[in-house]
CSV table of C-alpha atoms in Angstrom, one decimal:
chain,number,residue,atom,x,y,z
A,1,UNK,CA,-28.4,8.5,7.7
A,2,UNK,CA,-29.1,11.6,9.9
A,3,UNK,CA,-28.1,9.7,13.0
A,4,UNK,CA,-24.8,8.8,11.4
A,5,UNK,CA,-24.1,12.4,10.5
A,6,UNK,CA,-24.8,13.4,14.0
A,7,UNK,CA,-22.2,11.0,15.2
A,8,UNK,CA,-19.7,12.2,12.5
A,9,UNK,CA,-20.2,15.8,13.6
A,10,UNK,CA,-19.7,14.8,17.1
A,11,UNK,CA,-16.4,13.2,16.3
A,12,UNK,CA,-15.1,16.3,14.5
A,13,UNK,CA,-16.2,18.7,17.2
A,14,UNK,CA,-15.1,16.6,20.1
A,15,UNK,CA,-11.7,15.8,18.7
A,16,UNK,CA,-11.1,19.5,17.6
A,17,UNK,CA,-12.1,20.9,21.0
A,18,UNK,CA,-10.1,18.3,23.0
A,19,UNK,CA,-7.0,18.9,20.8
A,20,UNK,CA,-7.3,22.6,21.4
A,21,UNK,CA,-7.7,22.1,25.1
A,22,UNK,CA,-4.7,19.7,25.4
A,23,UNK,CA,-2.4,21.6,23.1
A,24,UNK,CA,0.4,23.5,24.8
A,25,UNK,CA,0.4,27.3,24.4
A,26,UNK,CA,3.6,28.5,22.6
A,27,UNK,CA,4.9,31.7,24.1
A,28,UNK,CA,8.4,31.7,22.6
A,29,UNK,CA,9.9,31.4,19.1
A,30,UNK,CA,11.5,28.0,20.0
A,31,UNK,CA,8.2,26.6,21.2
A,32,UNK,CA,6.3,27.8,18.2
A,33,UNK,CA,8.8,27.0,15.4
A,34,UNK,CA,11.0,24.3,16.9
A,35,UNK,CA,8.8,22.5,19.4
A,36,UNK,CA,11.4,23.1,22.0
A,37,UNK,CA,10.3,23.8,25.6
A,38,UNK,CA,12.8,24.7,28.3
A,39,UNK,CA,15.5,23.5,25.9
A,40,UNK,CA,13.9,20.0,25.9
A,41,UNK,CA,13.7,18.6,22.4
A,42,UNK,CA,11.2,15.9,21.1
A,43,UNK,CA,12.2,12.4,22.2
A,44,UNK,CA,12.7,9.4,19.9
A,45,UNK,CA,9.2,8.1,20.3
A,46,UNK,CA,7.6,11.5,19.9
A,47,UNK,CA,9.5,12.3,16.8
A,48,UNK,CA,9.0,8.8,15.2
A,49,UNK,CA,5.2,8.9,15.9
A,50,UNK,CA,5.0,12.5,14.6
A,51,UNK,CA,6.8,11.5,11.4
A,52,UNK,CA,4.6,8.5,10.7
A,53,UNK,CA,1.2,10.1,11.4
A,54,UNK,CA,2.1,13.4,9.6
A,55,UNK,CA,2.6,11.3,6.4
A,56,UNK,CA,-0.4,8.9,6.9
A,57,UNK,CA,-2.8,11.6,5.8
A,58,UNK,CA,-6.4,11.2,4.7
A,59,UNK,CA,-5.5,11.3,1.0
A,60,UNK,CA,-2.6,8.8,1.6
A,61,UNK,CA,-4.7,6.1,3.2
A,62,UNK,CA,-7.5,6.6,0.7
A,63,UNK,CA,-5.0,6.0,-2.1
A,64,UNK,CA,-3.6,3.0,-0.3
A,65,UNK,CA,-7.0,1.4,0.0
A,66,UNK,CA,-7.8,2.2,-3.6
A,67,UNK,CA,-4.5,0.7,-4.9
A,68,UNK,CA,-5.3,-2.5,-2.8
A,69,UNK,CA,-8.7,-2.6,-4.6
A,70,UNK,CA,-7.0,-2.2,-8.0
A,71,UNK,CA,-3.9,-4.2,-7.7
A,72,UNK,CA,-4.1,-6.3,-4.6
A,73,UNK,CA,-1.1,-6.7,-2.3
A,74,UNK,CA,1.2,-5.3,-5.1
A,75,UNK,CA,-0.7,-2.0,-4.9
A,76,UNK,CA,-0.2,-1.7,-1.2
A,77,UNK,CA,3.5,-2.6,-1.5
A,78,UNK,CA,3.9,0.0,-4.3
A,79,UNK,CA,2.4,2.8,-2.3
A,80,UNK,CA,4.3,1.8,0.9
A,81,UNK,CA,7.5,2.1,-1.1
A,82,UNK,CA,7.2,5.9,-0.9
A,83,UNK,CA,8.2,5.5,2.8
A,84,UNK,CA,11.7,4.8,1.6
A,85,UNK,CA,11.7,8.6,1.6
A,86,UNK,CA,12.1,8.6,5.4
A,87,UNK,CA,15.3,6.5,5.3
A,88,UNK,CA,16.8,8.6,2.4
A,89,UNK,CA,16.0,11.9,4.1
A,90,UNK,CA,17.2,10.6,7.5
A,91,UNK,CA,20.6,9.7,6.2
A,92,UNK,CA,21.1,12.9,4.1
A,93,UNK,CA,19.8,15.2,6.8
A,94,UNK,CA,22.1,13.5,9.3
A,95,UNK,CA,25.1,14.2,7.0
A,96,UNK,CA,24.0,17.8,6.3
A,97,UNK,CA,23.9,18.5,10.1
A,98,UNK,CA,26.9,16.6,11.3
A,99,UNK,CA,29.3,17.0,8.3
A,100,UNK,CA,28.0,20.1,6.6
A,101,UNK,CA,27.0,21.9,9.9
A,102,UNK,CA,23.8,23.2,8.3
A,103,UNK,CA,20.8,23.9,10.5
A,104,UNK,CA,18.1,23.7,7.8
A,105,UNK,CA,17.5,22.9,4.1
A,106,UNK,CA,17.4,26.6,3.3
A,107,UNK,CA,20.7,27.1,5.0
A,108,UNK,CA,22.3,24.4,2.8
A,109,UNK,CA,20.8,25.8,-0.4
A,110,UNK,CA,21.6,29.4,0.4
A,111,UNK,CA,25.3,28.5,1.2
A,112,UNK,CA,25.8,26.4,-1.9
A,113,UNK,CA,23.5,27.9,-4.6
A,114,UNK,CA,22.5,31.4,-3.4
A,115,UNK,CA,19.4,33.4,-2.7
A,116,UNK,CA,17.6,32.8,-6.0
A,117,UNK,CA,17.9,29.0,-5.5
A,118,UNK,CA,16.3,29.4,-2.1
A,119,UNK,CA,13.4,31.5,-3.6
A,120,UNK,CA,12.7,28.9,-6.3
A,121,UNK,CA,12.9,26.0,-3.8
A,122,UNK,CA,10.5,28.0,-1.5
A,123,UNK,CA,8.0,28.4,-4.3
A,124,UNK,CA,8.0,24.6,-4.9
A,125,UNK,CA,7.5,23.7,-1.3
A,126,UNK,CA,4.9,26.5,-0.9
A,127,UNK,CA,2.8,24.9,-3.7
A,128,UNK,CA,3.2,21.6,-1.9
A,129,UNK,CA,1.9,23.1,1.4
A,130,UNK,CA,-1.0,24.9,-0.4
A,131,UNK,CA,-2.1,21.6,-2.0
A,132,UNK,CA,-2.0,19.7,1.3
A,133,UNK,CA,-4.8,21.8,2.8
A,134,UNK,CA,-7.5,21.3,0.2
A,135,UNK,CA,-6.6,17.8,-0.8
A,136,UNK,CA,-7.0,16.4,2.7
A,137,UNK,CA,-10.0,18.4,3.7
A,138,UNK,CA,-11.9,17.3,0.6
A,139,UNK,CA,-11.5,13.7,1.7
A,140,UNK,CA,-13.1,14.6,5.0
A,141,UNK,CA,-16.0,16.4,3.3
A,142,UNK,CA,-16.7,13.4,1.1
A,143,UNK,CA,-17.7,11.4,4.2
A,144,UNK,CA,-20.4,14.0,5.1
A,145,UNK,CA,-22.1,14.5,1.8
A,146,UNK,CA,-21.8,14.7,-2.0
A,147,UNK,CA,-19.4,17.1,-3.5
A,148,UNK,CA,-21.1,20.5,-3.7
A,149,UNK,CA,-23.6,19.8,-1.0
A,150,UNK,CA,-24.0,22.0,2.1
A,151,UNK,CA,-22.9,19.2,4.4
A,152,UNK,CA,-19.8,18.6,2.3
A,153,UNK,CA,-18.7,22.3,2.5
A,154,UNK,CA,-19.7,22.7,6.1
A,155,UNK,CA,-17.6,19.7,7.2
A,156,UNK,CA,-14.6,21.1,5.4
A,157,UNK,CA,-14.9,24.6,6.9
A,158,UNK,CA,-15.5,23.4,10.4
A,159,UNK,CA,-12.7,20.8,10.3
A,160,UNK,CA,-10.3,23.3,8.9
A,161,UNK,CA,-11.1,26.0,11.5
A,162,UNK,CA,-10.9,23.5,14.5
A,163,UNK,CA,-7.5,22.3,13.3
A,164,UNK,CA,-6.3,25.8,12.7
A,165,UNK,CA,-7.3,26.8,16.2
A,166,UNK,CA,-5.0,24.5,18.0
A,167,UNK,CA,-2.3,25.0,15.5
A,168,UNK,CA,-2.4,28.7,16.2
A,169,UNK,CA,-2.2,28.0,19.9
A,170,UNK,CA,1.0,26.0,19.9
A,171,UNK,CA,2.6,26.0,16.4
A,172,UNK,CA,4.9,23.0,15.9
A,173,UNK,CA,4.7,22.2,19.7
A,174,UNK,CA,0.9,21.6,19.2
A,175,UNK,CA,1.6,19.6,16.1
A,176,UNK,CA,4.1,17.3,17.7
A,177,UNK,CA,2.0,16.9,20.9
A,178,UNK,CA,-1.2,16.0,19.1
A,179,UNK,CA,0.6,13.8,16.6
A,180,UNK,CA,1.5,11.4,19.5
A,181,UNK,CA,-2.2,11.2,20.4
A,182,UNK,CA,-3.3,10.9,16.8
A,183,UNK,CA,-0.8,8.1,16.2
A,184,UNK,CA,-2.2,6.1,19.1
A,185,UNK,CA,-5.7,6.6,17.9
A,186,UNK,CA,-4.8,5.6,14.3
A,187,UNK,CA,-3.2,2.3,15.7
A,188,UNK,CA,-6.3,1.4,17.7
A,189,UNK,CA,-8.7,2.3,15.0
A,190,UNK,CA,-6.7,0.4,12.3
A,191,UNK,CA,-6.7,-2.7,14.6
A,192,UNK,CA,-10.5,-2.5,14.9
A,193,UNK,CA,-11.0,-2.3,11.2
A,194,UNK,CA,-8.7,-5.2,10.4
A,195,UNK,CA,-10.2,-7.3,13.2
A,196,UNK,CA,-13.6,-6.9,11.6
A,197,UNK,CA,-12.3,-7.6,8.1
A,198,UNK,CA,-10.5,-10.8,9.1
A,199,UNK,CA,-13.6,-11.9,11.0
A,200,UNK,CA,-15.5,-12.3,7.7
A,201,UNK,CA,-15.7,-15.8,6.5
A,202,UNK,CA,-13.5,-16.8,3.5
A,203,UNK,CA,-11.1,-13.9,4.1
A,204,UNK,CA,-7.7,-14.6,5.5
A,205,UNK,CA,-4.0,-13.6,5.5
A,206,UNK,CA,-3.4,-16.1,2.8
A,207,UNK,CA,-5.8,-14.4,0.5
A,208,UNK,CA,-4.1,-11.1,1.1
A,209,UNK,CA,-0.7,-12.6,0.2
A,210,UNK,CA,-1.9,-14.2,-3.1
A,211,UNK,CA,-4.0,-11.1,-4.2
A,212,UNK,CA,-2.8,-9.3,-7.2
A,213,UNK,CA,-0.2,-10.2,-9.8
A,214,UNK,CA,3.5,-9.2,-9.6
A,215,UNK,CA,3.8,-7.7,-13.0
A,216,UNK,CA,4.7,-4.3,-14.3
A,217,UNK,CA,1.2,-3.6,-15.5
A,218,UNK,CA,-0.5,-4.6,-12.2
A,219,UNK,CA,1.4,-2.3,-9.9
A,220,UNK,CA,5.1,-2.9,-10.8
A,221,UNK,CA,5.3,0.4,-12.6
A,222,UNK,CA,4.2,2.3,-9.6
A,223,UNK,CA,6.5,0.4,-7.3
A,224,UNK,CA,9.6,1.3,-9.3
A,225,UNK,CA,8.4,4.9,-9.7
A,226,UNK,CA,7.9,5.2,-6.0
A,227,UNK,CA,11.4,3.9,-5.3
A,228,UNK,CA,12.9,6.4,-7.8
A,229,UNK,CA,11.0,9.3,-6.4
A,230,UNK,CA,12.0,8.6,-2.9
A,231,UNK,CA,15.4,10.0,-3.6
A,232,UNK,CA,14.0,13.5,-4.2
A,233,UNK,CA,10.4,13.6,-2.9
A,234,UNK,CA,11.2,14.0,0.8
A,235,UNK,CA,13.2,17.1,0.3
A,236,UNK,CA,10.3,19.2,-1.1
A,237,UNK,CA,8.1,18.3,1.9
A,238,UNK,CA,8.8,20.7,4.8
A,239,UNK,CA,6.5,18.7,7.0
A,240,UNK,CA,9.1,16.0,6.9
A,241,UNK,CA,12.3,18.0,6.7
A,242,UNK,CA,11.3,20.5,9.5
A,243,UNK,CA,11.3,17.5,11.8
A,244,UNK,CA,14.8,16.6,10.7
A,245,UNK,CA,16.3,19.6,12.6
A,246,UNK,CA,14.4,19.7,16.0
A,247,UNK,CA,16.1,16.8,17.9
A,248,UNK,CA,19.7,15.7,18.2
A,249,UNK,CA,21.2,14.2,14.9
A,250,UNK,CA,21.4,10.7,16.4
A,251,UNK,CA,17.8,10.6,17.6
A,252,UNK,CA,16.7,12.1,14.3
A,253,UNK,CA,18.4,9.5,12.2
A,254,UNK,CA,17.0,6.7,14.4
A,255,UNK,CA,13.5,8.2,14.2
A,256,UNK,CA,13.6,8.6,10.4
A,257,UNK,CA,14.8,5.0,9.9
A,258,UNK,CA,12.2,3.5,12.1
A,259,UNK,CA,9.5,5.8,10.6
A,260,UNK,CA,10.4,4.4,7.2
A,261,UNK,CA,9.7,0.8,8.3
A,262,UNK,CA,6.7,1.4,10.5
A,263,UNK,CA,5.1,3.9,8.2
A,264,UNK,CA,5.4,1.5,5.3
A,265,UNK,CA,3.9,-1.2,7.4
A,266,UNK,CA,0.9,1.0,8.4
A,267,UNK,CA,0.2,1.8,4.8
A,268,UNK,CA,0.5,-1.8,3.8
A,269,UNK,CA,-2.0,-2.8,6.5
A,270,UNK,CA,-4.5,-0.2,5.4
A,271,UNK,CA,-4.3,-1.4,1.8
A,272,UNK,CA,-5.9,-4.6,3.1
A,273,UNK,CA,-9.1,-2.6,3.3
A,274,UNK,CA,-8.9,-2.3,-0.5
A,275,UNK,CA,-7.9,-6.0,-1.0
A,276,UNK,CA,-11.0,-7.0,1.0
A,277,UNK,CA,-13.1,-4.7,-1.2
A,278,UNK,CA,-11.6,-6.4,-4.3
A,279,UNK,CA,-12.4,-9.8,-3.0
A,280,UNK,CA,-16.0,-8.8,-2.2
A,281,UNK,CA,-16.4,-7.2,-5.6
A,282,UNK,CA,-16.9,-3.7,-4.3
A,283,UNK,CA,-16.7,-0.7,-6.7
A,284,UNK,CA,-15.8,3.0,-6.2
A,285,UNK,CA,-13.8,4.3,-3.2
A,286,UNK,CA,-12.6,1.2,-1.3
A,287,UNK,CA,-12.7,2.7,2.2
A,288,UNK,CA,-16.2,4.1,1.7
A,289,UNK,CA,-17.5,0.9,0.2
A,290,UNK,CA,-16.1,-1.2,3.0
A,291,UNK,CA,-17.3,1.1,5.8
A,292,UNK,CA,-20.9,1.0,4.3
A,293,UNK,CA,-20.8,-2.8,4.1
A,294,UNK,CA,-20.0,-3.2,7.8
A,295,UNK,CA,-22.5,-0.7,9.0
A,296,UNK,CA,-22.6,2.3,11.3
A,297,UNK,CA,-19.8,1.4,13.8
A,298,UNK,CA,-17.1,0.7,11.2
A,299,UNK,CA,-18.3,3.6,9.1
A,300,UNK,CA,-17.7,5.9,12.1
A,301,UNK,CA,-14.3,4.2,12.8
A,302,UNK,CA,-13.1,4.7,9.3
A,303,UNK,CA,-14.5,8.3,9.4
A,304,UNK,CA,-12.6,8.9,12.6
A,305,UNK,CA,-9.4,7.5,11.2
A,306,UNK,CA,-9.7,9.9,8.3
A,307,UNK,CA,-10.3,12.8,10.7
A,308,UNK,CA,-7.3,11.8,12.8
A,309,UNK,CA,-4.9,11.4,9.9
A,310,UNK,CA,-6.1,14.6,8.1
A,311,UNK,CA,-5.8,16.7,11.2
A,312,UNK,CA,-2.2,15.5,11.8
A,313,UNK,CA,-1.2,16.5,8.3
A,314,UNK,CA,-3.2,19.8,8.4
A,315,UNK,CA,-1.7,21.1,11.7
A,316,UNK,CA,1.8,20.1,10.4
A,317,UNK,CA,1.1,22.0,7.2
A,318,UNK,CA,0.2,25.1,9.1
A,319,UNK,CA,3.3,24.9,11.3
A,320,UNK,CA,5.6,24.3,8.3
A,321,UNK,CA,4.0,27.2,6.4
A,322,UNK,CA,4.6,29.5,9.4
A,323,UNK,CA,8.3,28.4,9.6
A,324,UNK,CA,8.8,28.8,5.9
A,325,UNK,CA,7.9,32.5,5.8
A,326,UNK,CA,9.1,33.4,9.3
A,327,UNK,CA,12.4,31.6,9.7
A,328,UNK,CA,13.5,30.2,6.3
A,329,UNK,CA,12.6,33.3,4.3
A,330,UNK,CA,13.4,35.5,7.3
A,331,UNK,CA,10.3,37.7,6.9
A,332,UNK,CA,9.7,38.0,10.7
A,333,UNK,CA,10.5,35.5,13.5
A,334,UNK,CA,7.8,36.8,15.7
A,335,UNK,CA,5.2,34.3,16.9
A,336,UNK,CA,2.4,36.6,15.9
A,337,UNK,CA,3.6,36.7,12.3
A,338,UNK,CA,3.7,32.9,12.1
A,339,UNK,CA,0.1,32.8,13.3
A,340,UNK,CA,-1.0,35.2,10.6
A,341,UNK,CA,0.7,33.0,8.0
A,342,UNK,CA,-1.3,30.0,9.3
A,343,UNK,CA,-4.5,31.9,8.9
A,344,UNK,CA,-3.6,33.0,5.3
A,345,UNK,CA,-2.7,29.5,4.3
A,346,UNK,CA,-5.9,28.1,5.8
A,347,UNK,CA,-7.9,30.6,3.7
A,348,UNK,CA,-6.0,30.3,0.5
A,349,UNK,CA,-5.7,26.5,0.8
A,350,UNK,CA,-9.5,26.1,1.2
A,351,UNK,CA,-10.5,28.2,-1.8
A,352,UNK,CA,-9.9,25.4,-4.4
A,353,UNK,CA,-12.6,23.4,-2.5
A,354,UNK,CA,-15.2,25.9,-3.7
A,355,UNK,CA,-13.8,26.0,-7.2
A,356,UNK,CA,-14.6,22.3,-7.6
A,357,UNK,CA,-10.9,21.3,-7.8
A,358,UNK,CA,-10.4,17.5,-8.1
A,359,UNK,CA,-8.2,15.6,-5.7
A,360,UNK,CA,-5.1,15.0,-7.8
A,361,UNK,CA,-2.5,12.4,-7.1
A,362,UNK,CA,-0.2,14.9,-5.5
A,363,UNK,CA,2.3,12.1,-4.5
A,364,UNK,CA,2.9,11.0,-8.1
A,365,UNK,CA,2.7,14.3,-10.0
A,366,UNK,CA,4.4,16.6,-7.6
A,367,UNK,CA,6.9,13.8,-7.0
A,368,UNK,CA,7.8,13.9,-10.7
A,369,UNK,CA,8.1,17.7,-10.8
A,370,UNK,CA,10.8,17.7,-8.1
A,371,UNK,CA,13.0,14.9,-9.4
A,372,UNK,CA,15.5,17.6,-10.2
A,373,UNK,CA,16.4,17.6,-6.4
A,374,UNK,CA,17.8,14.1,-6.7
A,375,UNK,CA,21.4,14.9,-7.7
A,376,UNK,CA,21.4,18.1,-5.5
A,377,UNK,CA,20.9,16.2,-2.3
A,378,UNK,CA,22.5,12.9,-3.1
A,379,UNK,CA,25.7,14.6,-4.1
A,380,UNK,CA,25.4,17.5,-1.6
A,381,UNK,CA,29.2,17.3,-0.9
A,382,UNK,CA,30.0,18.0,-4.6
A,383,UNK,CA,31.1,21.6,-5.2
A,384,UNK,CA,28.7,22.4,-8.0
A,385,UNK,CA,28.2,25.8,-9.6
A,386,UNK,CA,24.9,27.6,-9.0
A,387,UNK,CA,23.8,26.9,-12.6
A,388,UNK,CA,23.7,23.2,-11.8
A,389,UNK,CA,20.9,23.7,-9.3
A,390,UNK,CA,18.7,25.6,-11.8
A,391,UNK,CA,19.4,23.3,-14.7
A,392,UNK,CA,18.5,20.2,-12.6
A,393,UNK,CA,15.4,21.7,-11.0
A,394,UNK,CA,14.2,23.1,-14.3
A,395,UNK,CA,14.7,19.8,-16.1
A,396,UNK,CA,12.6,18.0,-13.4
A,397,UNK,CA,9.8,20.6,-13.8
A,398,UNK,CA,9.9,20.1,-17.6
A,399,UNK,CA,9.4,16.3,-17.3
A,400,UNK,CA,6.7,16.9,-14.6
A,401,UNK,CA,4.8,19.1,-17.1
A,402,UNK,CA,5.3,16.5,-19.9
A,403,UNK,CA,3.6,14.0,-17.6
A,404,UNK,CA,0.8,16.3,-16.5
A,405,UNK,CA,-0.1,17.3,-20.1
A,406,UNK,CA,0.5,13.8,-21.4
A,407,UNK,CA,3.1,15.0,-23.9
A,408,UNK,CA,5.8,12.4,-23.2
A,409,UNK,CA,6.7,10.5,-26.4
A,410,UNK,CA,5.1,7.0,-26.3
A,411,UNK,CA,8.2,5.4,-28.1
A,412,UNK,CA,10.2,6.0,-24.9
A,413,UNK,CA,7.8,4.0,-22.7
A,414,UNK,CA,8.9,0.3,-22.6
A,415,UNK,CA,6.3,-1.2,-20.2
A,416,UNK,CA,2.5,-1.4,-20.4
A,417,UNK,CA,-0.4,-0.8,-18.0
A,418,UNK,CA,-1.3,2.0,-15.6
A,419,UNK,CA,1.6,4.1,-14.3
A,420,UNK,CA,3.9,3.0,-17.2
A,421,UNK,CA,4.1,6.6,-18.4
A,422,UNK,CA,4.8,7.8,-14.8
A,423,UNK,CA,7.7,5.3,-14.4
A,424,UNK,CA,9.4,6.1,-17.7
A,425,UNK,CA,9.0,9.9,-17.4
A,426,UNK,CA,10.8,9.5,-14.0
A,427,UNK,CA,13.5,7.2,-15.4
A,428,UNK,CA,14.3,9.5,-18.4
A,429,UNK,CA,13.8,12.6,-16.3
A,430,UNK,CA,16.1,11.6,-13.4
A,431,UNK,CA,18.8,10.6,-15.9
A,432,UNK,CA,18.5,13.9,-17.7
A,433,UNK,CA,18.7,15.8,-14.4
A,434,UNK,CA,21.9,14.0,-13.5
A,435,UNK,CA,23.4,14.9,-16.9
A,436,UNK,CA,22.5,18.6,-16.7
A,437,UNK,CA,23.6,18.9,-13.1
A,438,UNK,CA,27.1,17.4,-13.7
A,439,UNK,CA,27.8,19.1,-17.1
A,440,UNK,CA,28.7,22.5,-15.5
A,441,UNK,CA,30.9,20.7,-13.0
A,442,UNK,CA,32.7,18.9,-15.8
A,443,UNK,CA,33.1,22.1,-17.8
A,444,UNK,CA,34.5,24.0,-14.7
A,445,UNK,CA,37.0,21.2,-14.1
A,446,UNK,CA,38.0,20.9,-17.8
A,447,UNK,CA,38.2,24.6,-18.4
A,448,UNK,CA,39.1,26.2,-15.0
């Protein structure tokens, strides 16, 4: 066990040092906040790879494997459905840029709904960024020791500091640059894992296909909930939307559409780890159980894939946090200010680790809390009064809290099984958000 930990520490330290060494040094605001060097914007392949790997984070692939373990192929497909978010965001952001002439989400909200709407929206995405720090680093820590152990805390702190160091060096330029490397590493490591899994006797593609049951109770609830949330979820994730404004509109749209397909495919492939665990009768965390079953090499490969994916999300989180305060909220556009924001987010985002916070399913719960954004972005052309924004967002938050505190009336849930409540809270919630969003529009037309 000590030998394995030495190798694990080696992977963290080596990757962190190399990423710092390779990362470009951002000297201008465009380099730090927009990843633009000498007026050259990220290419199609750079942007596509960055989008995919920034969303294939440690928590995400852990969830994908566990859903494969619980529901078979249906679980993997259900979780992959969240990647419809890229296609939705790509189309809407393209329209906002080309038809609306907006240069950011905040620009759109400020123009249509005012400063208070921007502040409320910023609070929502700020919470999202804060959660991304601790929820990903805790996954890394779990591979080094039990929760609460010295090795667990040490791994989290060292990993966070190393990722912060190269994020400070180059901002979004570092994030985009390292994302390309991390995407390549993820692809190779995933291939190694799947090669070993399919080398096991009595495990084949056919067994993957027939695993699970296509019923609402066995993953169908989550599948439909993921599709519904994909029409609002991407817009509260600045890691995704920030990348929607740094290349030309045409390249951006193409990148988002391809990222939707390729990202879903990657998640689906990683869910096979959980399907294999299901067939073998493993219990607990699917990725951990499978890695231990194959021995030291595969354990290190899975450990490294977690490090790679977590680092890609963490550096993107730091870069988006800096842009949120410096550019979107116009606090100060200086590069030095953005670096101080990164340091503050790293410190505050790590605190919950020492407060024994659990890894919540941020995708499902935060996804419900922001369903109020659905009508706002789908009908962005509609000339809605300011009150429509607050009513819709407030309604979404209400349904999100009903889900979190399990207060949603059972008589309005019409399917059974896990995620049934999630699905119906989203159905009734989105319907309610549309109603409260359009009522002021109707009133204004009826009584001008």
